[in-house]
């Protein structure tokens, strides 16, 4: 009895996408040609040779379909995340190269025939190898074959064989077998009954393919895509929570603010949050302006390193602590020291930077301190300069750190710009700070702090932003 020959099991390195597209086109054209020949063969008689030819056509179609599946996996791999979803997603290789051996895109094939009149079975040598049995041993009968099958798959095999023997239906299905070495293989079985002169079934023949690697690769693709989608949904949820938390914590005022609320308005304030070009990078940047009980105004900006819900939550904790300690009367230097102690004591240590300023309108003095943060920029009479920073290390960098304070006398018309370092990162470092200072003439011509913020956003809020940032502008009005 003829036996289908197994395919070459060597595999080359995956070709490029264009080459894979060409291979897919050729495989699909060949599948169409084989299918046309197979349909012609179905109209012929039941001669054993013709029956095996039809079986080989069916087998070729299955192999070409499997090849098409593998090539599509090589070309596409798991579906990428849409452009508007977070970029930090799982990266995987096409499943044809994952987990399973790269030995062959095609399946090992064996054949069998069971004579119902003599209860004899005839197997090809390849079928013995697929099932892991001794080729010198007897072929299993139809009654013995289920002993190799995984228990939960036995009803599937029984139903296929019964439909073939009783109702003369073709066999086309899969089941798993347990080999003597305890390994499990997935087998695809195709076959037909052979009818006698009286119309009864005299024998059954079948070809069996070992499709274990194909099913394993398909399962890997499915599981990888499920995992990818899970990660995307999780990232979207975290993104939404981070945005909602940030919006809840940052000052409720939008646009401009004039302080103090009671008496002459001595400060014109405006601020803006600039998101990164990648919306997934919601971080720990904050800005704040708060009127204190003694008539002073607290100005602060800061940045907790990292991104995501945990960082945004940590930012909310720090900003709440800044507000609480300032309302309790803490000066900027001691306030940052206590903030450092708080960050050092958290369960998940982190690093942060901040600038805290207190402006006293009655003397027009600014007392400020910094913790590893860019110093405020002062604009006066059409020119700008960076304030000389007192000592101060990053928050959370060392236990027991102390922070110096500096005092600056301001004048009506002066403008202060506070920002987080994300504003100038990716814009040339020191050169970007010079660009900020060069905005002095435009700031001098601006009517309000809000106009100044708009100018900053125009210059630094483009699509190339690598990180999120905050900017806070305070203009002394009297």
Tab-separated table of C-alpha atoms in Angstrom:
chain	number	residue	atom	x	y	z
A	1	UNK	CA	0.000	0.000	0.000
A	2	UNK	CA	1.440	3.404	-0.927
A	3	UNK	CA	2.329	5.765	1.872
A	4	UNK	CA	2.535	9.601	1.678
A	5	UNK	CA	6.093	10.812	2.060
A	6	UNK	CA	6.833	13.185	4.932
A	7	UNK	CA	8.118	16.671	4.145
A	8	UNK	CA	11.666	17.881	4.670
A	9	UNK	CA	11.939	18.942	8.300
A	10	UNK	CA	14.728	21.519	7.905
A	11	UNK	CA	13.807	25.170	8.249
A	12	UNK	CA	15.503	28.340	7.089
A	13	UNK	CA	15.579	31.691	8.786
A	14	UNK	CA	12.341	33.658	8.380
A	15	UNK	CA	12.376	35.661	5.130
A	16	UNK	CA	11.543	39.337	4.904
A	17	UNK	CA	7.958	40.580	4.785
A	18	UNK	CA	8.000	41.064	1.001
A	19	UNK	CA	9.332	37.544	0.448
A	20	UNK	CA	6.695	36.119	2.790
A	21	UNK	CA	3.946	37.913	0.845
A	22	UNK	CA	5.234	36.322	-2.364
A	23	UNK	CA	5.314	32.886	-0.716
A	24	UNK	CA	1.737	33.343	0.533
A	25	UNK	CA	0.569	34.252	-2.975
A	26	UNK	CA	2.308	31.204	-4.475
A	27	UNK	CA	0.956	28.859	-1.780
A	28	UNK	CA	-2.610	30.089	-2.298
A	29	UNK	CA	-2.340	29.752	-6.080
A	30	UNK	CA	-1.036	26.201	-5.671
A	31	UNK	CA	-3.837	25.400	-3.220
A	32	UNK	CA	-6.402	26.521	-5.793
A	33	UNK	CA	-4.828	24.301	-8.461
A	34	UNK	CA	-4.745	21.271	-6.150
A	35	UNK	CA	-8.363	21.860	-5.098
A	36	UNK	CA	-9.466	21.920	-8.732
A	37	UNK	CA	-7.741	18.579	-9.407
A	38	UNK	CA	-9.219	17.144	-6.197
A	39	UNK	CA	-12.765	18.059	-7.260
A	40	UNK	CA	-12.225	16.312	-10.580
A	41	UNK	CA	-10.956	13.220	-8.779
A	42	UNK	CA	-14.085	13.086	-6.586
A	43	UNK	CA	-16.143	12.176	-9.631
A	44	UNK	CA	-14.057	9.086	-10.363
A	45	UNK	CA	-14.654	5.544	-9.081
A	46	UNK	CA	-13.663	3.789	-5.867
A	47	UNK	CA	-10.604	1.981	-7.169
A	48	UNK	CA	-8.017	1.800	-4.341
A	49	UNK	CA	-5.433	3.676	-6.386
A	50	UNK	CA	-7.906	6.445	-7.162
A	51	UNK	CA	-8.946	6.518	-3.502
A	52	UNK	CA	-5.365	7.103	-2.417
A	53	UNK	CA	-4.963	9.798	-5.031
A	54	UNK	CA	-7.975	11.617	-3.591
A	55	UNK	CA	-6.520	11.185	-0.097
A	56	UNK	CA	-3.252	12.681	-1.240
A	57	UNK	CA	-5.090	15.633	-2.766
A	58	UNK	CA	-6.956	16.162	0.504
A	59	UNK	CA	-3.699	15.884	2.400
A	60	UNK	CA	-1.977	18.366	0.109
A	61	UNK	CA	-4.790	20.856	0.673
A	62	UNK	CA	-4.467	20.531	4.436
A	63	UNK	CA	-0.707	20.949	4.236
A	64	UNK	CA	-1.057	24.052	2.063
A	65	UNK	CA	-3.614	25.506	4.470
A	66	UNK	CA	-1.189	24.880	7.345
A	67	UNK	CA	1.615	26.470	5.335
A	68	UNK	CA	-0.567	29.507	4.670
A	69	UNK	CA	-1.260	29.798	8.413
A	70	UNK	CA	2.444	29.623	9.275
A	71	UNK	CA	3.391	32.171	6.640
A	72	UNK	CA	0.690	34.544	7.872
A	73	UNK	CA	2.101	34.210	11.390
A	74	UNK	CA	5.568	35.011	10.066
A	75	UNK	CA	4.235	38.061	8.276
A	76	UNK	CA	1.941	39.462	10.938
A	77	UNK	CA	2.849	38.088	14.346
A	78	UNK	CA	0.523	39.279	17.135
A	79	UNK	CA	-1.593	42.303	16.278
A	80	UNK	CA	0.137	45.577	17.266
A	81	UNK	CA	-1.469	48.055	19.633
A	82	UNK	CA	-3.483	50.799	17.915
A	83	UNK	CA	-1.716	54.136	17.562
A	84	UNK	CA	-3.846	55.790	20.252
A	85	UNK	CA	-3.093	53.143	22.866
A	86	UNK	CA	-0.114	53.030	25.242
A	87	UNK	CA	3.202	52.313	23.583
A	88	UNK	CA	4.605	50.263	26.458
A	89	UNK	CA	3.178	47.032	25.323
A	90	UNK	CA	4.389	43.480	25.133
A	91	UNK	CA	6.746	42.769	22.182
A	92	UNK	CA	6.779	39.186	20.813
A	93	UNK	CA	8.142	37.211	17.892
A	94	UNK	CA	5.916	35.441	15.349
A	95	UNK	CA	4.568	32.257	16.848
A	96	UNK	CA	6.233	30.004	14.274
A	97	UNK	CA	9.478	30.819	16.090
A	98	UNK	CA	8.137	30.624	19.626
A	99	UNK	CA	8.355	27.599	21.887
A	100	UNK	CA	7.843	24.933	19.226
A	101	UNK	CA	10.759	23.500	17.248
A	102	UNK	CA	11.458	25.330	13.990
A	103	UNK	CA	11.858	21.984	12.252
A	104	UNK	CA	9.079	22.036	9.675
A	105	UNK	CA	6.110	24.022	8.449
A	106	UNK	CA	4.489	20.800	7.247
A	107	UNK	CA	3.181	17.793	9.176
A	108	UNK	CA	4.503	14.247	9.477
A	109	UNK	CA	2.009	11.899	7.794
A	110	UNK	CA	1.212	8.221	8.181
A	111	UNK	CA	-1.454	5.928	6.748
A	112	UNK	CA	-3.553	2.993	7.919
A	113	UNK	CA	-6.230	0.561	6.715
A	114	UNK	CA	-8.493	-1.563	8.874
A	115	UNK	CA	-10.163	-4.641	7.315
A	116	UNK	CA	-13.436	-5.265	9.103
A	117	UNK	CA	-13.918	-8.712	7.601
A	118	UNK	CA	-10.586	-10.122	8.771
A	119	UNK	CA	-10.035	-7.734	11.722
A	120	UNK	CA	-6.571	-7.009	10.310
A	121	UNK	CA	-4.834	-3.647	10.392
A	122	UNK	CA	-2.074	-2.323	8.155
A	123	UNK	CA	-0.001	0.734	9.071
A	124	UNK	CA	2.758	2.661	7.324
A	125	UNK	CA	6.090	2.961	9.091
A	126	UNK	CA	5.551	6.696	9.546
A	127	UNK	CA	2.385	6.105	11.566
A	128	UNK	CA	4.343	3.988	14.034
A	129	UNK	CA	6.757	6.905	14.483
A	130	UNK	CA	3.917	9.401	14.960
A	131	UNK	CA	2.368	7.257	17.691
A	132	UNK	CA	5.757	6.324	19.195
A	133	UNK	CA	5.230	2.569	18.749
A	134	UNK	CA	7.646	-0.200	17.785
A	135	UNK	CA	7.450	-0.649	13.978
A	136	UNK	CA	8.065	-4.373	14.461
A	137	UNK	CA	4.960	-4.677	16.612
A	138	UNK	CA	1.429	-5.379	15.351
A	139	UNK	CA	-0.743	-2.536	14.110
A	140	UNK	CA	-3.588	-1.703	16.482
A	141	UNK	CA	-7.138	-2.613	15.521
A	142	UNK	CA	-9.979	-0.084	15.656
A	143	UNK	CA	-10.962	-1.526	19.016
A	144	UNK	CA	-7.408	-1.099	20.338
A	145	UNK	CA	-6.746	2.355	18.891
A	146	UNK	CA	-8.653	4.269	21.647
A	147	UNK	CA	-6.193	2.941	24.224
A	148	UNK	CA	-3.652	5.469	22.880
A	149	UNK	CA	-6.073	8.394	22.930
A	150	UNK	CA	-6.390	10.964	25.729
A	151	UNK	CA	-9.467	9.993	27.730
A	152	UNK	CA	-11.485	13.124	27.053
A	153	UNK	CA	-10.846	12.772	23.294
A	154	UNK	CA	-11.986	9.153	23.028
A	155	UNK	CA	-15.651	10.076	22.411
A	156	UNK	CA	-14.508	12.173	19.427
A	157	UNK	CA	-12.629	9.221	17.905
A	158	UNK	CA	-15.509	6.831	18.617
A	159	UNK	CA	-18.021	9.163	16.975
A	160	UNK	CA	-15.872	9.594	13.850
A	161	UNK	CA	-15.283	5.863	13.439
A	162	UNK	CA	-18.947	5.010	14.096
A	163	UNK	CA	-20.177	7.570	11.555
A	164	UNK	CA	-17.764	6.128	9.010
A	165	UNK	CA	-18.604	2.466	9.589
A	166	UNK	CA	-22.365	2.807	10.097
A	167	UNK	CA	-23.320	5.793	7.949
A	168	UNK	CA	-20.422	5.692	5.462
A	169	UNK	CA	-19.412	9.241	6.308
A	170	UNK	CA	-15.871	10.462	5.620
A	171	UNK	CA	-13.600	10.955	8.625
A	172	UNK	CA	-12.098	14.371	9.247
A	173	UNK	CA	-11.214	15.267	12.829
A	174	UNK	CA	-8.545	15.564	15.506
A	175	UNK	CA	-7.691	13.888	18.775
A	176	UNK	CA	-4.714	13.679	21.108
A	177	UNK	CA	-2.667	10.557	21.715
A	178	UNK	CA	-0.346	9.681	24.597
A	179	UNK	CA	2.842	8.014	23.410
A	180	UNK	CA	4.689	5.426	25.492
A	181	UNK	CA	7.180	8.129	26.575
A	182	UNK	CA	4.192	10.058	28.063
A	183	UNK	CA	4.446	12.841	25.467
A	184	UNK	CA	1.151	14.020	23.992
A	185	UNK	CA	0.699	14.542	20.258
A	186	UNK	CA	-2.243	15.973	18.332
A	187	UNK	CA	-3.294	13.869	15.346
A	188	UNK	CA	-5.530	14.920	12.452
A	189	UNK	CA	-7.274	11.914	10.902
A	190	UNK	CA	-8.888	11.804	7.445
A	191	UNK	CA	-10.433	8.674	5.935
A	192	UNK	CA	-13.265	6.951	4.090
A	193	UNK	CA	-15.135	3.664	4.296
A	194	UNK	CA	-14.668	0.997	1.608
A	195	UNK	CA	-17.991	-0.536	0.631
A	196	UNK	CA	-18.570	-4.104	-0.527
A	197	UNK	CA	-20.854	-5.248	-3.311
A	198	UNK	CA	-23.830	-5.362	-0.968
A	199	UNK	CA	-23.243	-1.789	0.168
A	200	UNK	CA	-21.890	-2.729	3.592
A	201	UNK	CA	-18.606	-1.394	4.928
A	202	UNK	CA	-15.783	-3.880	4.483
A	203	UNK	CA	-12.835	-1.743	5.548
A	204	UNK	CA	-11.759	1.743	6.499
A	205	UNK	CA	-8.632	3.584	5.420
A	206	UNK	CA	-7.174	6.820	6.772
A	207	UNK	CA	-4.228	9.150	6.670
A	208	UNK	CA	-3.100	10.611	10.015
A	209	UNK	CA	-1.095	13.810	10.358
A	210	UNK	CA	0.895	14.865	13.388
A	211	UNK	CA	-0.269	18.494	13.735
A	212	UNK	CA	1.106	19.012	17.251
A	213	UNK	CA	3.536	21.800	16.349
A	214	UNK	CA	0.978	23.611	14.214
A	215	UNK	CA	-1.616	23.533	16.984
A	216	UNK	CA	1.012	24.548	19.537
A	217	UNK	CA	2.031	27.551	17.427
A	218	UNK	CA	-1.616	28.512	16.882
A	219	UNK	CA	-2.240	28.226	20.618
A	220	UNK	CA	0.841	30.353	21.311
A	221	UNK	CA	-0.397	33.036	18.929
A	222	UNK	CA	-3.842	32.971	20.526
A	223	UNK	CA	-2.482	33.110	24.069
A	224	UNK	CA	0.004	35.824	23.133
A	225	UNK	CA	-2.717	37.934	21.567
A	226	UNK	CA	-4.936	37.385	24.600
A	227	UNK	CA	-2.058	38.426	26.845
A	228	UNK	CA	-1.326	41.435	24.641
A	229	UNK	CA	-4.954	42.524	24.736
A	230	UNK	CA	-4.980	42.042	28.515
A	231	UNK	CA	-1.888	44.226	28.862
A	232	UNK	CA	-3.446	46.852	26.587
A	233	UNK	CA	-6.690	46.891	28.581
A	234	UNK	CA	-4.724	47.068	31.825
A	235	UNK	CA	-2.585	49.922	30.466
A	236	UNK	CA	-5.707	51.773	29.301
A	237	UNK	CA	-7.284	51.380	32.728
A	238	UNK	CA	-4.140	52.595	34.487
A	239	UNK	CA	-3.900	55.477	32.035
A	240	UNK	CA	-7.480	56.527	32.752
A	241	UNK	CA	-6.978	56.267	36.513
A	242	UNK	CA	-3.739	58.289	36.328
A	243	UNK	CA	-5.448	61.031	34.317
A	244	UNK	CA	-8.444	61.144	36.657
A	245	UNK	CA	-6.188	61.240	39.723
A	246	UNK	CA	-4.042	63.969	38.225
A	247	UNK	CA	-7.081	66.077	37.331
A	248	UNK	CA	-8.460	65.607	40.836
A	249	UNK	CA	-5.225	66.653	42.562
A	250	UNK	CA	-3.950	69.569	40.484
A	251	UNK	CA	-5.395	72.985	41.411
A	252	UNK	CA	-9.052	73.310	40.419
A	253	UNK	CA	-8.486	76.682	38.756
A	254	UNK	CA	-7.803	76.748	35.065
A	255	UNK	CA	-6.551	79.723	33.113
A	256	UNK	CA	-5.544	82.635	35.338
A	257	UNK	CA	-5.759	83.281	39.072
A	258	UNK	CA	-5.215	86.468	41.054
A	259	UNK	CA	-4.116	86.354	44.684
A	260	UNK	CA	-4.718	87.128	47.461
A	261	UNK	CA	-8.480	86.726	47.352
A	262	UNK	CA	-8.917	89.453	49.948
A	263	UNK	CA	-7.427	92.933	49.541
A	264	UNK	CA	-5.319	94.167	46.615
A	265	UNK	CA	-4.502	91.500	44.014
A	266	UNK	CA	-0.714	91.475	44.034
A	267	UNK	CA	-0.025	88.348	41.938
A	268	UNK	CA	-1.375	87.414	38.510
A	269	UNK	CA	-0.979	83.642	38.137
A	270	UNK	CA	-1.353	81.145	35.302
A	271	UNK	CA	-0.231	77.546	34.870
A	272	UNK	CA	-0.433	74.713	32.391
A	273	UNK	CA	0.223	70.985	32.263
A	274	UNK	CA	1.919	69.845	29.041
A	275	UNK	CA	1.455	66.137	28.282
A	276	UNK	CA	4.133	64.074	26.582
A	277	UNK	CA	3.785	63.241	22.897
A	278	UNK	CA	2.930	59.693	24.021
A	279	UNK	CA	-0.214	59.970	26.094
A	280	UNK	CA	0.763	56.882	28.117
A	281	UNK	CA	3.434	58.892	29.946
A	282	UNK	CA	1.233	60.370	32.668
A	283	UNK	CA	3.764	61.127	35.357
A	284	UNK	CA	4.203	62.836	38.684
A	285	UNK	CA	4.512	66.504	37.631
A	286	UNK	CA	2.570	69.093	39.600
A	287	UNK	CA	2.097	72.825	39.981
A	288	UNK	CA	0.336	74.691	42.771
A	289	UNK	CA	-0.523	78.167	43.994
A	290	UNK	CA	-2.088	78.511	47.414
A	291	UNK	CA	-2.992	81.489	49.583
A	292	UNK	CA	-1.732	80.920	53.142
A	293	UNK	CA	-3.396	82.026	56.344
A	294	UNK	CA	-0.794	84.749	57.038
A	295	UNK	CA	-1.391	86.428	53.658
A	296	UNK	CA	1.616	84.894	51.888
A	297	UNK	CA	1.263	82.896	48.680
A	298	UNK	CA	2.772	79.452	48.220
A	299	UNK	CA	4.084	78.663	44.747
A	300	UNK	CA	5.404	75.190	43.995
A	301	UNK	CA	6.226	72.866	41.137
A	302	UNK	CA	7.614	69.360	41.376
A	303	UNK	CA	8.163	66.070	39.650
A	304	UNK	CA	8.171	62.536	41.029
A	305	UNK	CA	10.177	60.214	38.781
A	306	UNK	CA	8.348	57.598	36.750
A	307	UNK	CA	4.941	57.268	35.166
A	308	UNK	CA	1.635	55.569	35.864
A	309	UNK	CA	-0.946	55.296	38.605
A	310	UNK	CA	1.549	54.593	41.420
A	311	UNK	CA	3.632	57.661	40.552
A	312	UNK	CA	0.570	59.884	40.145
A	313	UNK	CA	-0.652	58.638	43.520
A	314	UNK	CA	2.749	59.461	45.048
A	315	UNK	CA	2.577	62.923	43.503
A	316	UNK	CA	-0.834	63.430	45.097
A	317	UNK	CA	0.630	62.471	48.480
A	318	UNK	CA	3.543	64.913	48.104
A	319	UNK	CA	1.357	67.776	46.924
A	320	UNK	CA	-1.028	67.220	49.824
A	321	UNK	CA	1.915	67.225	52.229
A	322	UNK	CA	3.279	70.456	50.708
A	323	UNK	CA	-0.067	72.174	51.159
A	324	UNK	CA	-0.552	70.900	54.692
A	325	UNK	CA	2.922	71.819	55.924
A	326	UNK	CA	2.779	75.247	54.272
A	327	UNK	CA	-0.594	75.976	55.891
A	328	UNK	CA	0.954	74.924	59.214
A	329	UNK	CA	3.628	77.613	58.792
A	330	UNK	CA	6.615	75.630	57.521
A	331	UNK	CA	9.155	77.707	55.573
A	332	UNK	CA	10.344	76.412	52.146
A	333	UNK	CA	13.670	74.932	53.367
A	334	UNK	CA	12.296	72.998	56.375
A	335	UNK	CA	9.236	72.064	54.303
A	336	UNK	CA	11.422	70.301	51.716
A	337	UNK	CA	13.391	68.576	54.500
A	338	UNK	CA	10.154	67.132	55.892
A	339	UNK	CA	9.035	66.216	52.374
A	340	UNK	CA	12.305	64.334	51.893
A	341	UNK	CA	11.732	62.499	55.162
A	342	UNK	CA	8.214	61.582	54.063
A	343	UNK	CA	9.391	60.239	50.703
A	344	UNK	CA	12.229	58.337	52.375
A	345	UNK	CA	9.744	56.623	54.704
A	346	UNK	CA	7.296	55.437	52.018
A	347	UNK	CA	6.901	51.731	51.330
A	348	UNK	CA	7.950	52.227	47.710
A	349	UNK	CA	10.916	54.640	47.755
A	350	UNK	CA	11.125	57.074	44.880
A	351	UNK	CA	13.024	60.147	43.798
A	352	UNK	CA	11.522	63.552	43.235
A	353	UNK	CA	12.426	67.172	42.688
A	354	UNK	CA	10.621	70.336	43.724
A	355	UNK	CA	10.760	74.101	44.105
A	356	UNK	CA	8.821	75.756	46.928
A	357	UNK	CA	8.407	79.540	47.138
A	358	UNK	CA	6.625	81.849	49.565
A	359	UNK	CA	5.822	85.331	48.321
A	360	UNK	CA	5.054	88.035	50.884
A	361	UNK	CA	3.125	90.847	49.201
A	362	UNK	CA	3.690	93.412	51.966
A	363	UNK	CA	7.466	93.366	51.382
A	364	UNK	CA	7.499	91.911	47.857
A	365	UNK	CA	9.992	89.290	48.961
A	366	UNK	CA	10.283	85.761	47.655
A	367	UNK	CA	11.713	83.070	49.949
A	368	UNK	CA	12.409	79.857	48.109
A	369	UNK	CA	14.162	76.493	48.286
A	370	UNK	CA	14.799	73.715	45.823
A	371	UNK	CA	15.368	69.965	45.872
A	372	UNK	CA	17.377	68.997	42.802
A	373	UNK	CA	15.073	71.093	40.644
A	374	UNK	CA	15.556	73.791	37.962
A	375	UNK	CA	15.686	77.212	39.609
A	376	UNK	CA	12.925	79.760	38.924
A	377	UNK	CA	13.509	82.227	36.097
A	378	UNK	CA	13.086	85.948	36.808
A	379	UNK	CA	12.123	88.374	34.039
A	380	UNK	CA	12.538	92.107	34.590
A	381	UNK	CA	12.651	95.060	32.181
A	382	UNK	CA	12.780	92.866	29.061
A	383	UNK	CA	15.554	90.526	30.203
A	384	UNK	CA	15.582	87.190	32.001
A	385	UNK	CA	17.908	85.382	34.382
A	386	UNK	CA	18.002	82.210	36.447
A	387	UNK	CA	17.949	82.686	40.200
A	388	UNK	CA	20.970	81.440	42.151
A	389	UNK	CA	19.888	78.180	43.732
A	390	UNK	CA	20.456	77.361	47.416
A	391	UNK	CA	21.718	73.884	48.305
A	392	UNK	CA	19.261	71.035	47.968
A	393	UNK	CA	19.452	67.392	46.831
A	394	UNK	CA	16.754	65.334	45.200
A	395	UNK	CA	13.884	64.276	47.431
A	396	UNK	CA	14.371	60.700	48.563
A	397	UNK	CA	18.064	60.647	47.611
A	398	UNK	CA	19.455	60.624	51.143
A	399	UNK	CA	18.181	60.403	54.685
A	400	UNK	CA	18.300	63.534	56.853
A	401	UNK	CA	19.014	65.987	54.020
A	402	UNK	CA	18.831	69.720	54.779
A	403	UNK	CA	17.757	72.385	52.331
A	404	UNK	CA	18.951	75.960	52.155
A	405	UNK	CA	16.782	78.997	51.460
A	406	UNK	CA	17.275	82.077	49.322
A	407	UNK	CA	15.482	85.416	49.436
A	408	UNK	CA	14.831	87.691	46.462
A	409	UNK	CA	13.330	91.178	46.422
A	410	UNK	CA	10.794	91.590	43.621
A	411	UNK	CA	9.414	94.700	41.943
A	412	UNK	CA	6.089	95.534	40.291
A	413	UNK	CA	6.102	94.120	36.766
A	414	UNK	CA	8.518	91.298	37.623
A	415	UNK	CA	7.593	87.885	36.311
A	416	UNK	CA	8.570	84.499	37.761
A	417	UNK	CA	8.535	81.292	35.708
A	418	UNK	CA	8.647	77.939	37.507
A	419	UNK	CA	8.779	74.719	35.501
A	420	UNK	CA	9.547	71.015	35.757
A	421	UNK	CA	12.514	69.670	33.842
A	422	UNK	CA	10.307	67.885	31.327
A	423	UNK	CA	9.644	71.271	29.754
A	424	UNK	CA	13.171	71.546	28.354
A	425	UNK	CA	14.221	67.866	28.114
A	426	UNK	CA	14.651	66.944	24.480
A	427	UNK	CA	14.954	70.625	23.535
A	428	UNK	CA	18.696	71.006	23.987
A	429	UNK	CA	19.238	71.183	27.786
A	430	UNK	CA	20.980	74.442	28.698
A	431	UNK	CA	20.208	75.797	25.256
A	432	UNK	CA	16.522	75.256	25.917
A	433	UNK	CA	16.775	77.287	29.138
A	434	UNK	CA	18.362	80.048	27.065
A	435	UNK	CA	15.359	79.817	24.756
A	436	UNK	CA	13.135	80.370	27.783
A	437	UNK	CA	15.189	83.373	28.839
A	438	UNK	CA	15.024	84.748	25.295
A	439	UNK	CA	11.246	84.967	25.666
A	440	UNK	CA	11.757	88.012	27.935
A	441	UNK	CA	10.759	90.616	25.313
A	442	UNK	CA	7.566	88.742	24.502
A	443	UNK	CA	6.787	88.378	28.196
A	444	UNK	CA	7.367	92.116	28.670
A	445	UNK	CA	4.803	92.855	25.963
A	446	UNK	CA	2.290	90.327	27.350
A	447	UNK	CA	-0.789	91.686	29.107
A	448	UNK	CA	-1.154	88.832	31.601
A	449	UNK	CA	0.444	85.744	33.066
A	450	UNK	CA	-1.924	83.691	30.936
A	451	UNK	CA	-0.496	85.257	27.768
A	452	UNK	CA	2.989	84.287	28.961
A	453	UNK	CA	1.920	80.683	29.513
A	454	UNK	CA	0.479	80.582	25.997
A	455	UNK	CA	3.830	81.762	24.659
A	456	UNK	CA	5.645	78.954	26.513
A	457	UNK	CA	3.202	76.357	25.207
A	458	UNK	CA	3.694	77.623	21.653
A	459	UNK	CA	7.459	77.227	21.991
A	460	UNK	CA	7.683	73.995	23.984
A	461	UNK	CA	4.357	72.206	23.692
A	462	UNK	CA	4.902	70.578	20.289
A	463	UNK	CA	4.305	66.977	19.273
A	464	UNK	CA	7.977	66.061	19.828
A	465	UNK	CA	7.690	66.313	23.614
A	466	UNK	CA	9.446	63.370	25.280
A	467	UNK	CA	8.055	63.861	28.789
A	468	UNK	CA	5.197	65.599	30.526
A	469	UNK	CA	5.845	68.936	32.232
A	470	UNK	CA	4.284	71.783	34.181
A	471	UNK	CA	4.828	75.524	33.907
A	472	UNK	CA	3.705	78.158	36.432
A	473	UNK	CA	3.937	81.915	35.791
A	474	UNK	CA	3.500	84.568	38.521
A	475	UNK	CA	3.473	88.261	37.635
A	476	UNK	CA	3.863	90.920	40.364
A	477	UNK	CA	1.159	93.484	39.678
A	478	UNK	CA	1.712	95.931	42.537
